[in-house]
Tab-separated table of C-alpha atoms in Angstrom:
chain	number	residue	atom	x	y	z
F	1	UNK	CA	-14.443	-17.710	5.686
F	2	UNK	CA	-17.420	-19.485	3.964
F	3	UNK	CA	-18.185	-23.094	4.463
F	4	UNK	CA	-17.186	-24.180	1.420
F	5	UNK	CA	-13.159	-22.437	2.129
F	6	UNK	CA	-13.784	-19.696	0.238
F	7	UNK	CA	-13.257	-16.458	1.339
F	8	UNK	CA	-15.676	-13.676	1.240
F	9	UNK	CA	-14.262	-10.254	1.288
F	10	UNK	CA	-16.679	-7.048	2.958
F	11	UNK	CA	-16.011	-3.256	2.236
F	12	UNK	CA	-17.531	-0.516	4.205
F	13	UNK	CA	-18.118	1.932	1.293
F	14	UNK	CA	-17.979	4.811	3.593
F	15	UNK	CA	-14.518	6.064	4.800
F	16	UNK	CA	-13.056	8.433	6.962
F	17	UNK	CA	-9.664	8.371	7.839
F	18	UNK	CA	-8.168	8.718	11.790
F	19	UNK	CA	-4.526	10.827	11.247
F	20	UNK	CA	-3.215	13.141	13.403
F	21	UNK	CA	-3.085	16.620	11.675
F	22	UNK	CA	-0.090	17.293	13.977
F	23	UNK	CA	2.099	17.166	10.667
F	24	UNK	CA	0.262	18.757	7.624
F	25	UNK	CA	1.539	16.723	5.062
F	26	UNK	CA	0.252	13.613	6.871
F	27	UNK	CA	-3.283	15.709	6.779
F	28	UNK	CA	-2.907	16.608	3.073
F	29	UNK	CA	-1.439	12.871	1.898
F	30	UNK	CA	-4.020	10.417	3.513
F	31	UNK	CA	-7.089	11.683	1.524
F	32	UNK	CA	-4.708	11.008	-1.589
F	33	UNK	CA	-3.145	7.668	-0.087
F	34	UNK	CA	-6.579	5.954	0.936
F	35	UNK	CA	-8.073	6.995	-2.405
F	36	UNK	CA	-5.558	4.981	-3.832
F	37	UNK	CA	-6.259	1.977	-1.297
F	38	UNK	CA	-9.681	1.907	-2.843
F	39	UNK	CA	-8.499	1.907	-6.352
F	40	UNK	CA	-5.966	-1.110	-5.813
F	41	UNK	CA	-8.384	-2.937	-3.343
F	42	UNK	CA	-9.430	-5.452	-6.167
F	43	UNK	CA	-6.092	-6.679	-6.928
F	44	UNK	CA	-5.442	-7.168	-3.568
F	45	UNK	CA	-7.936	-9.320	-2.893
F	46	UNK	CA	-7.314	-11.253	-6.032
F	47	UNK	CA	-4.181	-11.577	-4.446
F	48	UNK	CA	-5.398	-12.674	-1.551
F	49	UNK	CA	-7.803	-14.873	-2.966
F	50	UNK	CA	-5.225	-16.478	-5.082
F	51	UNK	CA	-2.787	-17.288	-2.130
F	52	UNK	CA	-5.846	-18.807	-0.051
F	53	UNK	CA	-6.551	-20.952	-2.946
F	54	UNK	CA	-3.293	-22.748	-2.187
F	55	UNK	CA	-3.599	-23.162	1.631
F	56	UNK	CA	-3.908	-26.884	2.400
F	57	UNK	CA	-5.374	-25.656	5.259
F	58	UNK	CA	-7.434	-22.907	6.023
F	59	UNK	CA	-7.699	-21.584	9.180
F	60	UNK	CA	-7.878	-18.019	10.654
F	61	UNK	CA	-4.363	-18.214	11.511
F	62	UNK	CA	-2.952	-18.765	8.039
F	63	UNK	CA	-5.969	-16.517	6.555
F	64	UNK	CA	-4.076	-13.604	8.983
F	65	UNK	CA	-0.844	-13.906	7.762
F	66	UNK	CA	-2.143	-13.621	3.867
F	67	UNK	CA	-3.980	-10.827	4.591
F	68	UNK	CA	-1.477	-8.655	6.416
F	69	UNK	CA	1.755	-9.639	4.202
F	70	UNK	CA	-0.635	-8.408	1.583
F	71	UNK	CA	-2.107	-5.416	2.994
F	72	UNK	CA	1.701	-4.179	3.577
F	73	UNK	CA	2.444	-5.046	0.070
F	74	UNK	CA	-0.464	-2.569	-0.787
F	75	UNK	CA	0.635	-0.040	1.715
F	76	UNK	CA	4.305	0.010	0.249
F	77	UNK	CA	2.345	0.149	-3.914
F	78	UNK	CA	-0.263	3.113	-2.532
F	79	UNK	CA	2.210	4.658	-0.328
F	80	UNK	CA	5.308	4.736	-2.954
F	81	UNK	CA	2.811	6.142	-5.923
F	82	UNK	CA	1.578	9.166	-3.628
F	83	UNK	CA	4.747	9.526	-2.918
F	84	UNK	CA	5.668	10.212	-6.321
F	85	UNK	CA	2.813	12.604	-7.122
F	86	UNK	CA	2.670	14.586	-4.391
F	87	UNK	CA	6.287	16.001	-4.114
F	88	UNK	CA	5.618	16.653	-7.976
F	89	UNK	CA	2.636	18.665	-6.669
F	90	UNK	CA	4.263	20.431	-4.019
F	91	UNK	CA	7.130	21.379	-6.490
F	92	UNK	CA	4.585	23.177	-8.553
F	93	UNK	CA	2.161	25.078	-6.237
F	94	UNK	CA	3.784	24.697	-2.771
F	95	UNK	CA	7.437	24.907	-3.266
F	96	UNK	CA	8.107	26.349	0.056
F	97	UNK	CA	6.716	23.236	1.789
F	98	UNK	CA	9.501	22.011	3.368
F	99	UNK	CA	10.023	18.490	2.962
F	100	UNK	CA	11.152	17.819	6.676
F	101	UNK	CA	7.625	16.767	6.989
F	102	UNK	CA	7.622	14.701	4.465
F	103	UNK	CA	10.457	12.819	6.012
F	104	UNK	CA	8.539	12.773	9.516
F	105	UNK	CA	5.214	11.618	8.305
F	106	UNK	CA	7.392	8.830	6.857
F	107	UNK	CA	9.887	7.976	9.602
F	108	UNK	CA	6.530	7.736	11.528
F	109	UNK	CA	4.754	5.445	9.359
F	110	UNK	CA	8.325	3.027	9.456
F	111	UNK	CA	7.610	2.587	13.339
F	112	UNK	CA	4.674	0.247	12.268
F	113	UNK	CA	4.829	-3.262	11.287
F	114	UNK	CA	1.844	-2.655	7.795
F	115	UNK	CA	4.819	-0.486	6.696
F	116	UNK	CA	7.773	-2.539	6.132
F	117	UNK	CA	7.909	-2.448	2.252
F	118	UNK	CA	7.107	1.320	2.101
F	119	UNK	CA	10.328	2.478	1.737
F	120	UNK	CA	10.795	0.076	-0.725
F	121	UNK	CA	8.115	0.708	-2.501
F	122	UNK	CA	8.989	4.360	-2.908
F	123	UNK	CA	12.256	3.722	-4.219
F	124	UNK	CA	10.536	0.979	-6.722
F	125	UNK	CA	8.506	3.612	-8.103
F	126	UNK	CA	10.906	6.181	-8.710
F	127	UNK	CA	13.317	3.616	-9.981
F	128	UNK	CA	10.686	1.560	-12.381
F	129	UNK	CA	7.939	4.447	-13.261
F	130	UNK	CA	4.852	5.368	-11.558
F	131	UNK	CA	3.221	3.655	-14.952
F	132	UNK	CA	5.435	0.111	-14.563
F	133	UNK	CA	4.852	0.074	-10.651
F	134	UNK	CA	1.100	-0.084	-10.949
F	135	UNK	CA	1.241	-2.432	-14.158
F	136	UNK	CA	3.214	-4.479	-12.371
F	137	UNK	CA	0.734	-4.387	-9.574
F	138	UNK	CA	-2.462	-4.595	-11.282
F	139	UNK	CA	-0.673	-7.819	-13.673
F	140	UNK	CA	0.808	-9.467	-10.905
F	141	UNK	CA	0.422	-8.030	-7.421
F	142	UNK	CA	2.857	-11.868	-6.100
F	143	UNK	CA	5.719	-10.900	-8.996
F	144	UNK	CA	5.733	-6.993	-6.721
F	145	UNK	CA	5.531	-8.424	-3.515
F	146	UNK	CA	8.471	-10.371	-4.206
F	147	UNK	CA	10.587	-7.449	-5.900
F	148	UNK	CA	9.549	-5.462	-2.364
F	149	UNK	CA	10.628	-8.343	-0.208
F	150	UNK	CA	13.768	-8.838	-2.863
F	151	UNK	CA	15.007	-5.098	-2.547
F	152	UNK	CA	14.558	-5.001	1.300
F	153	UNK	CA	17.073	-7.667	1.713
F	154	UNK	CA	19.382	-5.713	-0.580
């Protein structure tokens, strides 16, 4: 946080990702899932940004909570498009992969607290449109986070 109460945001442009290869889809998904992150990263922080904005006070605390409410809102928006394509994918060129591990990498991911709006966000997609997800996203990343936070409580 900068003097003034802004918030400056960092990026390490290089990336390599730390997944077990235990389960192959997780090995074949992240490099298509963290892409993603990277492509979506500037709405989030606009997100982010926004929501800071309206603090009345800023404080690490409060910056925390922003930034991981909106990190699983991105997790659940990068998680539910790759989940879209890649089944189509694996449909097409891998159709014996057996989608067990699909199911395992996710029931996996579930166990973690960034990914409470995944499975939400996979049924959003297929439900909405890969297109209208990410619109919806890249328009108004708060209007998503509340449909996520709306369907969970369904």
């Amino acid at each position: 946080m900068l003097d003034n109460g802004r918030v400056e945001f960092t990026r390490n442009t290089y990336s390599i990702w730390q997944n077990s290869a235990d389960n192959p889809y997780t090995a074949l998904m992240t490099p298509a899932e963290e892409t993603m992150h990277v492509l979506l990263r500037s709405y989030t922080e606009k997100a982010m940004e926004e929501k800071i904005e309206l603090l009345s006070q800023k404080n690490i605390k409060a910056l925390k909570t922003i930034v991981n409410e909106q990190v699983a809102v991105e997790e659940a928006v990068a998680g539910g498009l790759v989940h879209e394509l890649l089944p189509q994918f694996f449909d097409k060129y891998l159709p014996d992969f057996p989608s067990a591990l699909i199911e395992a990498d996710l029931k996996a991911k579930m166990k973690k607290k960034k990914y409470r709006y995944l499975r939400c966000g996979i049924d959003l997609v297929e439900k909405m449109g890969f297109k209208d997800f990410l619109n919806l996203y890249k328009s108004d990343p708060e209007a998503l986070r509340q449909l996520l936070k709306d369907y969970q409580s369904l």
